[in-house]
């Protein structure tokens, strides 16, 4: 085997590895898109089945978001003026669920870093142990250590 053919073989192997990597990325993206489409379909069916009641829709959104993100728990809130209302959530424990429900119908100013949600901002709380006492307590009761707010 000549040096030229060895170089060509190495280049070919590298290109095959690159293509395999690109294929893996495309397969992952396709899988994620299919999961989003499935979740959207479920939510649309719930909307069609309950046009006068938003509660089942919020429940479907909470469960779909939790599955899509691989989360521990999800809560869905809606804002009326400067008040946050818990619309739906995925359960963690009876005590944790009760603690979360206790946060509903509170002024946004009590939510500290979450208040930006009413303006469409995305926030993250990387470590609830470094947060306010109220956030730390809720996180412990619900059983999580970090939070993404979308």
mmCIF file of N, CA and C in Angstrom, residues 38-139:
data_model
loop_
_atom_site.group_PDB
_atom_site.id
_atom_site.type_symbol
_atom_site.label_atom_id
_atom_site.label_comp_id
_atom_site.label_asym_id
_atom_site.label_seq_id
_atom_site.Cartn_x
_atom_site.Cartn_y
_atom_site.Cartn_z
ATOM 1 N N UNK A 38 -46.139 15.135 18.438
ATOM 2 C CA UNK A 38 -47.043 14.283 19.212
ATOM 3 C C UNK A 38 -47.661 15.073 20.353
ATOM 4 N N UNK A 39 -46.831 15.831 21.068
ATOM 5 C CA UNK A 39 -47.340 16.644 22.178
ATOM 6 C C UNK A 39 -48.338 17.681 21.676
ATOM 7 N N UNK A 40 -48.027 18.305 20.556
ATOM 8 C CA UNK A 40 -48.943 19.292 19.981
ATOM 9 C C UNK A 40 -50.265 18.644 19.608
ATOM 10 N N UNK A 41 -50.206 17.463 19.023
ATOM 11 C CA UNK A 41 -51.432 16.744 18.659
ATOM 12 C C UNK A 41 -52.287 16.428 19.870
ATOM 13 N N UNK A 42 -51.658 15.979 20.942
ATOM 14 C CA UNK A 42 -52.401 15.675 22.174
ATOM 15 C C UNK A 42 -53.078 16.936 22.705
ATOM 16 N N UNK A 43 -52.347 18.033 22.746
ATOM 17 C CA UNK A 43 -52.901 19.286 23.262
ATOM 18 C C UNK A 43 -54.051 19.776 22.380
ATOM 19 N N UNK A 44 -53.894 19.672 21.069
ATOM 20 C CA UNK A 44 -54.970 20.102 20.165
ATOM 21 C C UNK A 44 -56.227 19.254 20.357
ATOM 22 N N UNK A 45 -56.064 17.965 20.602
ATOM 23 C CA UNK A 45 -57.221 17.101 20.863
ATOM 24 C C UNK A 45 -57.925 17.520 22.151
ATOM 25 N N UNK A 46 -57.141 17.866 23.172
ATOM 26 C CA UNK A 46 -57.732 18.311 24.430
ATOM 27 C C UNK A 46 -58.474 19.627 24.227
ATOM 28 N N UNK A 47 -57.901 20.530 23.463
ATOM 29 C CA UNK A 47 -58.567 21.806 23.174
ATOM 30 C C UNK A 47 -59.896 21.548 22.465
ATOM 31 N N UNK A 48 -59.887 20.663 21.481
ATOM 32 C CA UNK A 48 -61.114 20.369 20.738
ATOM 33 C C UNK A 48 -62.168 19.712 21.628
ATOM 34 N N UNK A 49 -61.720 18.905 22.592
ATOM 35 C CA UNK A 49 -62.657 18.185 23.454
ATOM 36 C C UNK A 49 -63.214 19.049 24.587
ATOM 37 N N UNK A 50 -62.557 20.150 24.894
ATOM 38 C CA UNK A 50 -63.022 20.979 26.012
ATOM 39 C C UNK A 50 -62.922 22.455 25.662
ATOM 40 N N UNK A 51 -63.714 22.918 24.680
ATOM 41 C CA UNK A 51 -63.587 24.305 24.227
ATOM 42 C C UNK A 51 -63.977 25.342 25.280
ATOM 43 N N UNK A 52 -64.772 24.959 26.257
ATOM 44 C CA UNK A 52 -65.232 25.929 27.250
ATOM 45 C C UNK A 52 -64.452 25.854 28.559
ATOM 46 N N UNK A 53 -63.521 24.901 28.672
ATOM 47 C CA UNK A 53 -62.801 24.700 29.934
ATOM 48 C C UNK A 53 -61.306 24.644 29.654
ATOM 49 N N UNK A 54 -60.565 25.626 30.141
ATOM 50 C CA UNK A 54 -59.126 25.688 29.896
ATOM 51 C C UNK A 54 -58.340 24.753 30.802
ATOM 52 N N UNK A 55 -58.909 24.299 31.913
ATOM 53 C CA UNK A 55 -58.163 23.474 32.876
ATOM 54 C C UNK A 55 -57.565 22.220 32.239
ATOM 55 N N UNK A 56 -58.326 21.441 31.453
ATOM 56 C CA UNK A 56 -57.704 20.261 30.837
ATOM 57 C C UNK A 56 -56.583 20.607 29.859
ATOM 58 N N UNK A 57 -56.699 21.748 29.217
ATOM 59 C CA UNK A 57 -55.650 22.183 28.292
ATOM 60 C C UNK A 57 -54.377 22.489 29.062
ATOM 61 N N UNK A 58 -54.492 23.224 30.170
ATOM 62 C CA UNK A 58 -53.324 23.516 30.991
ATOM 63 C C UNK A 58 -52.700 22.229 31.532
ATOM 64 N N UNK A 59 -53.529 21.269 31.924
ATOM 65 C CA UNK A 59 -53.027 19.976 32.405
ATOM 66 C C UNK A 59 -52.235 19.268 31.301
ATOM 67 N N UNK A 60 -52.789 19.269 30.093
ATOM 68 C CA UNK A 60 -52.107 18.621 28.964
ATOM 69 C C UNK A 60 -50.784 19.319 28.660
ATOM 70 N N UNK A 61 -50.760 20.635 28.735
ATOM 71 C CA UNK A 61 -49.526 21.392 28.502
ATOM 72 C C UNK A 61 -48.484 21.037 29.564
ATOM 73 N N UNK A 62 -48.890 20.969 30.819
ATOM 74 C CA UNK A 62 -47.954 20.638 31.898
ATOM 75 C C UNK A 62 -47.334 19.260 31.676
ATOM 76 N N UNK A 63 -48.166 18.274 31.375
ATOM 77 C CA UNK A 63 -47.655 16.916 31.192
ATOM 78 C C UNK A 63 -46.794 16.799 29.937
ATOM 79 N N UNK A 64 -47.211 17.459 28.847
ATOM 80 C CA UNK A 64 -46.429 17.413 27.613
ATOM 81 C C UNK A 64 -45.074 18.099 27.791
ATOM 82 N N UNK A 65 -45.061 19.247 28.445
ATOM 83 C CA UNK A 65 -43.801 19.965 28.680
ATOM 84 C C UNK A 65 -42.860 19.139 29.545
ATOM 85 N N UNK A 66 -43.408 18.507 30.551
ATOM 86 C CA UNK A 66 -42.583 17.689 31.441
ATOM 87 C C UNK A 66 -41.936 16.537 30.668
ATOM 88 N N UNK A 67 -42.718 15.885 29.796
ATOM 89 C CA UNK A 67 -42.173 14.793 28.982
ATOM 90 C C UNK A 67 -41.120 15.315 28.003
ATOM 91 N N UNK A 68 -41.435 16.404 27.306
ATOM 92 C CA UNK A 68 -40.516 16.933 26.288
ATOM 93 C C UNK A 68 -39.181 17.367 26.886
ATOM 94 N N UNK A 69 -39.225 17.979 28.067
ATOM 95 C CA UNK A 69 -38.009 18.488 28.692
ATOM 96 C C UNK A 69 -37.319 17.450 29.563
ATOM 97 N N UNK A 70 -38.003 16.332 29.805
ATOM 98 C CA UNK A 70 -37.427 15.335 30.704
ATOM 99 C C UNK A 70 -37.326 15.879 32.115
ATOM 100 N N UNK A 71 -38.312 16.682 32.483
ATOM 101 C CA UNK A 71 -38.280 17.346 33.780
ATOM 102 C C UNK A 71 -38.734 16.466 34.926
ATOM 103 N N UNK A 72 -38.455 16.927 36.117
ATOM 104 C CA UNK A 72 -38.917 16.258 37.325
ATOM 105 C C UNK A 72 -40.362 16.622 37.586
ATOM 106 N N UNK A 73 -40.671 17.882 37.380
ATOM 107 C CA UNK A 73 -42.021 18.384 37.600
ATOM 108 C C UNK A 73 -42.199 19.650 36.775
ATOM 109 N N UNK A 74 -43.434 19.924 36.422
ATOM 110 C CA UNK A 74 -43.747 21.113 35.626
ATOM 111 C C UNK A 74 -44.962 21.800 36.220
ATOM 112 N N UNK A 75 -44.937 23.110 36.223
ATOM 113 C CA UNK A 75 -46.135 23.860 36.610
ATOM 114 C C UNK A 75 -46.420 24.888 35.517
ATOM 115 N N UNK A 76 -47.708 25.137 35.314
ATOM 116 C CA UNK A 76 -48.158 26.106 34.320
ATOM 117 C C UNK A 76 -48.890 27.208 35.075
ATOM 118 N N UNK A 77 -48.491 28.422 34.798
ATOM 119 C CA UNK A 77 -49.068 29.582 35.479
ATOM 120 C C UNK A 77 -49.696 30.505 34.459
ATOM 121 N N UNK A 78 -50.698 31.237 34.886
ATOM 122 C CA UNK A 78 -51.191 32.327 34.046
ATOM 123 C C UNK A 78 -51.240 33.572 34.908
ATOM 124 N N UNK A 79 -51.128 34.715 34.239
ATOM 125 C CA UNK A 79 -51.003 35.980 34.938
ATOM 126 C C UNK A 79 -52.186 36.867 34.613
ATOM 127 N N UNK A 80 -52.778 37.394 35.640
ATOM 128 C CA UNK A 80 -53.855 38.377 35.490
ATOM 129 C C UNK A 80 -53.401 39.611 36.245
ATOM 130 N N UNK A 81 -53.116 40.649 35.491
ATOM 131 C CA UNK A 81 -52.573 41.847 36.115
ATOM 132 C C UNK A 81 -51.235 41.511 36.747
ATOM 133 N N UNK A 82 -51.101 41.801 38.029
ATOM 134 C CA UNK A 82 -49.839 41.506 38.709
ATOM 135 C C UNK A 82 -49.969 40.292 39.635
ATOM 136 N N UNK A 83 -50.934 39.408 39.344
ATOM 137 C CA UNK A 83 -51.159 38.229 40.177
ATOM 138 C C UNK A 83 -50.890 36.960 39.358
ATOM 139 N N UNK A 84 -50.155 36.022 39.962
ATOM 140 C CA UNK A 84 -49.858 34.739 39.328
ATOM 141 C C UNK A 84 -50.839 33.690 39.837
ATOM 142 N N UNK A 85 -51.382 32.920 38.907
ATOM 143 C CA UNK A 85 -52.336 31.858 39.245
ATOM 144 C C UNK A 85 -51.791 30.533 38.747
ATOM 145 N N UNK A 86 -51.774 29.533 39.600
ATOM 146 C CA UNK A 86 -51.361 28.190 39.208
ATOM 147 C C UNK A 86 -52.484 27.577 38.377
ATOM 148 N N UNK A 87 -52.175 27.214 37.134
ATOM 149 C CA UNK A 87 -53.182 26.656 36.236
ATOM 150 C C UNK A 87 -53.137 25.131 36.216
ATOM 151 N N UNK A 88 -51.933 24.548 36.318
ATOM 152 C CA UNK A 88 -51.783 23.095 36.284
ATOM 153 C C UNK A 88 -50.371 22.746 36.742
ATOM 154 N N UNK A 89 -50.177 21.472 37.088
ATOM 155 C CA UNK A 89 -48.851 21.015 37.500
ATOM 156 C C UNK A 89 -48.791 19.499 37.419
ATOM 157 N N UNK A 90 -47.564 18.995 37.375
ATOM 158 C CA UNK A 90 -47.367 17.561 37.494
ATOM 159 C C UNK A 90 -47.024 17.290 38.952
ATOM 160 N N UNK A 91 -47.573 16.253 39.470
ATOM 161 C CA UNK A 91 -47.463 15.956 40.894
ATOM 162 C C UNK A 91 -46.079 15.443 41.277
ATOM 163 N N UNK A 92 -45.670 15.799 42.490
ATOM 164 C CA UNK A 92 -44.427 15.248 43.047
ATOM 165 C C UNK A 92 -44.734 14.426 44.299
ATOM 166 N N UNK A 93 -45.501 15.012 45.202
ATOM 167 C CA UNK A 93 -45.926 14.346 46.432
ATOM 168 C C UNK A 93 -47.099 15.148 46.982
ATOM 169 N N UNK A 94 -47.914 14.564 47.834
ATOM 170 C CA UNK A 94 -49.030 15.343 48.386
ATOM 171 C C UNK A 94 -48.557 16.622 49.091
ATOM 172 N N UNK A 95 -47.466 16.527 49.845
ATOM 173 C CA UNK A 95 -46.954 17.706 50.560
ATOM 174 C C UNK A 95 -46.401 18.746 49.582
ATOM 175 N N UNK A 96 -45.632 18.282 48.593
ATOM 176 C CA UNK A 96 -45.070 19.191 47.600
ATOM 177 C C UNK A 96 -46.140 19.856 46.759
ATOM 178 N N UNK A 97 -47.172 19.085 46.414
ATOM 179 C CA UNK A 97 -48.270 19.641 45.627
ATOM 180 C C UNK A 97 -49.024 20.704 46.420
ATOM 181 N N UNK A 98 -49.252 20.434 47.698
ATOM 182 C CA UNK A 98 -49.940 21.411 48.545
ATOM 183 C C UNK A 98 -49.112 22.690 48.672
ATOM 184 N N UNK A 99 -47.797 22.538 48.810
ATOM 185 C CA UNK A 99 -46.925 23.712 48.906
ATOM 186 C C UNK A 99 -47.005 24.545 47.633
ATOM 187 N N UNK A 100 -47.009 23.880 46.476
ATOM 188 C CA UNK A 100 -47.096 24.600 45.203
ATOM 189 C C UNK A 100 -48.432 25.315 45.084
ATOM 190 N N UNK A 101 -49.506 24.639 45.419
ATOM 191 C CA UNK A 101 -50.830 25.278 45.343
ATOM 192 C C UNK A 101 -50.897 26.504 46.257
ATOM 193 N N UNK A 102 -50.148 26.487 47.345
ATOM 194 C CA UNK A 102 -50.105 27.625 48.252
ATOM 195 C C UNK A 102 -49.479 28.874 47.640
ATOM 196 N N UNK A 103 -48.741 28.704 46.548
ATOM 197 C CA UNK A 103 -48.121 29.848 45.880
ATOM 198 C C UNK A 103 -49.080 30.542 44.923
ATOM 199 N N UNK A 104 -50.191 29.915 44.620
ATOM 200 C CA UNK A 104 -51.113 30.484 43.643
ATOM 201 C C UNK A 104 -51.798 31.724 44.184
ATOM 202 N N UNK A 105 -52.180 32.587 43.265
ATOM 203 C CA UNK A 105 -52.878 33.832 43.543
ATOM 204 C C UNK A 105 -52.057 34.770 44.428
ATOM 205 N N UNK A 106 -50.766 34.811 44.130
ATOM 206 C CA UNK A 106 -49.868 35.721 44.826
ATOM 207 C C UNK A 106 -49.432 36.822 43.869
ATOM 208 N N UNK A 107 -49.115 37.972 44.417
ATOM 209 C CA UNK A 107 -48.586 39.050 43.560
ATOM 210 C C UNK A 107 -47.256 38.630 42.935
ATOM 211 N N UNK A 108 -47.025 39.051 41.719
ATOM 212 C CA UNK A 108 -45.783 38.716 41.025
ATOM 213 C C UNK A 108 -44.552 39.152 41.803
ATOM 214 N N UNK A 109 -44.652 40.223 42.550
ATOM 215 C CA UNK A 109 -43.468 40.714 43.274
ATOM 216 C C UNK A 109 -42.969 39.688 44.290
ATOM 217 N N UNK A 110 -43.823 38.752 44.693
ATOM 218 C CA UNK A 110 -43.402 37.706 45.624
ATOM 219 C C UNK A 110 -42.687 36.559 44.915
ATOM 220 N N UNK A 111 -42.679 36.568 43.585
ATOM 221 C CA UNK A 111 -42.055 35.494 42.827
ATOM 222 C C UNK A 111 -40.611 35.812 42.443
ATOM 223 N N UNK A 112 -40.120 36.978 42.780
ATOM 224 C CA UNK A 112 -38.746 37.404 42.555
ATOM 225 C C UNK A 112 -38.298 37.165 41.112
ATOM 226 N N UNK A 113 -37.488 36.155 40.871
ATOM 227 C CA UNK A 113 -36.899 35.913 39.554
ATOM 228 C C UNK A 113 -37.914 35.413 38.532
ATOM 229 N N UNK A 114 -39.100 35.031 38.934
ATOM 230 C CA UNK A 114 -40.096 34.498 38.010
ATOM 231 C C UNK A 114 -40.978 35.612 37.437
ATOM 232 N N UNK A 115 -40.922 36.771 38.012
ATOM 233 C CA UNK A 115 -41.790 37.863 37.567
ATOM 234 C C UNK A 115 -41.599 38.182 36.091
ATOM 235 N N UNK A 116 -40.418 37.960 35.554
ATOM 236 C CA UNK A 116 -40.161 38.221 34.144
ATOM 237 C C UNK A 116 -40.994 37.370 33.207
ATOM 238 N N UNK A 117 -41.536 36.278 33.714
ATOM 239 C CA UNK A 117 -42.373 35.424 32.868
ATOM 240 C C UNK A 117 -43.569 36.176 32.310
ATOM 241 N N UNK A 118 -44.119 37.069 33.088
ATOM 242 C CA UNK A 118 -45.284 37.822 32.615
ATOM 243 C C UNK A 118 -44.921 38.728 31.443
ATOM 244 N N UNK A 119 -43.609 38.952 31.252
ATOM 245 C CA UNK A 119 -43.134 39.756 30.125
ATOM 246 C C UNK A 119 -42.534 38.866 29.029
ATOM 247 N N UNK A 120 -42.689 37.549 29.178
ATOM 248 C CA UNK A 120 -42.185 36.613 28.174
ATOM 249 C C UNK A 120 -40.712 36.288 28.304
ATOM 250 N N UNK A 121 -40.099 36.595 29.438
ATOM 251 C CA UNK A 121 -38.672 36.323 29.634
ATOM 252 C C UNK A 121 -38.462 34.888 30.101
ATOM 253 N N UNK A 122 -37.367 34.292 29.679
ATOM 254 C CA UNK A 122 -36.969 32.966 30.129
ATOM 255 C C UNK A 122 -35.925 33.150 31.216
ATOM 256 N N UNK A 123 -36.121 32.474 32.342
ATOM 257 C CA UNK A 123 -35.165 32.574 33.440
ATOM 258 C C UNK A 123 -34.807 31.183 33.928
ATOM 259 N N UNK A 124 -33.677 31.104 34.591
ATOM 260 C CA UNK A 124 -33.216 29.841 35.140
ATOM 261 C C UNK A 124 -32.723 30.074 36.557
ATOM 262 N N UNK A 125 -33.037 29.151 37.419
ATOM 263 C CA UNK A 125 -32.515 29.151 38.774
ATOM 264 C C UNK A 125 -31.664 27.894 38.882
ATOM 265 N N UNK A 126 -30.359 28.057 38.769
ATOM 266 C CA UNK A 126 -29.448 26.910 38.683
ATOM 267 C C UNK A 126 -29.338 26.143 39.991
ATOM 268 N N UNK A 127 -29.444 26.830 41.104
ATOM 269 C CA UNK A 127 -29.304 26.161 42.396
ATOM 270 C C UNK A 127 -30.252 26.809 43.393
ATOM 271 N N UNK A 128 -31.331 26.119 43.702
ATOM 272 C CA UNK A 128 -32.330 26.673 44.617
ATOM 273 C C UNK A 128 -31.786 26.880 46.020
ATOM 274 N N UNK A 129 -30.693 26.205 46.357
ATOM 275 C CA UNK A 129 -30.099 26.407 47.671
ATOM 276 C C UNK A 129 -29.453 27.785 47.783
ATOM 277 N N UNK A 130 -29.230 28.451 46.657
ATOM 278 C CA UNK A 130 -28.660 29.800 46.646
ATOM 279 C C UNK A 130 -29.739 30.866 46.464
ATOM 280 N N UNK A 131 -30.999 30.460 46.481
ATOM 281 C CA UNK A 131 -32.118 31.373 46.227
ATOM 282 C C UNK A 131 -32.684 31.904 47.545
ATOM 283 N N UNK A 132 -33.782 32.634 47.415
ATOM 284 C CA UNK A 132 -34.452 33.167 48.597
ATOM 285 C C UNK A 132 -34.978 32.013 49.455
ATOM 286 N N UNK A 133 -35.268 32.317 50.686
ATOM 287 C CA UNK A 133 -35.784 31.291 51.602
ATOM 288 C C UNK A 133 -37.071 30.669 51.057
ATOM 289 N N UNK A 134 -37.950 31.492 50.500
ATOM 290 C CA UNK A 134 -39.213 30.979 49.966
ATOM 291 C C UNK A 134 -38.966 30.016 48.802
ATOM 292 N N UNK A 135 -38.076 30.381 47.889
ATOM 293 C CA UNK A 135 -37.757 29.501 46.759
ATOM 294 C C UNK A 135 -37.085 28.217 47.250
ATOM 295 N N UNK A 136 -36.186 28.345 48.198
ATOM 296 C CA UNK A 136 -35.484 27.190 48.751
ATOM 297 C C UNK A 136 -36.469 26.222 49.404
ATOM 298 N N UNK A 137 -37.403 26.767 50.170
ATOM 299 C CA UNK A 137 -38.393 25.937 50.867
ATOM 300 C C UNK A 137 -39.284 25.209 49.871
ATOM 301 N N UNK A 138 -39.784 25.939 48.871
ATOM 302 C CA UNK A 138 -40.645 25.298 47.879
ATOM 303 C C UNK A 138 -39.881 24.207 47.130
ATOM 304 N N UNK A 139 -38.654 24.483 46.740
ATOM 305 C CA UNK A 139 -37.853 23.490 46.020
ATOM 306 C C UNK A 139 -37.652 22.240 46.864
#
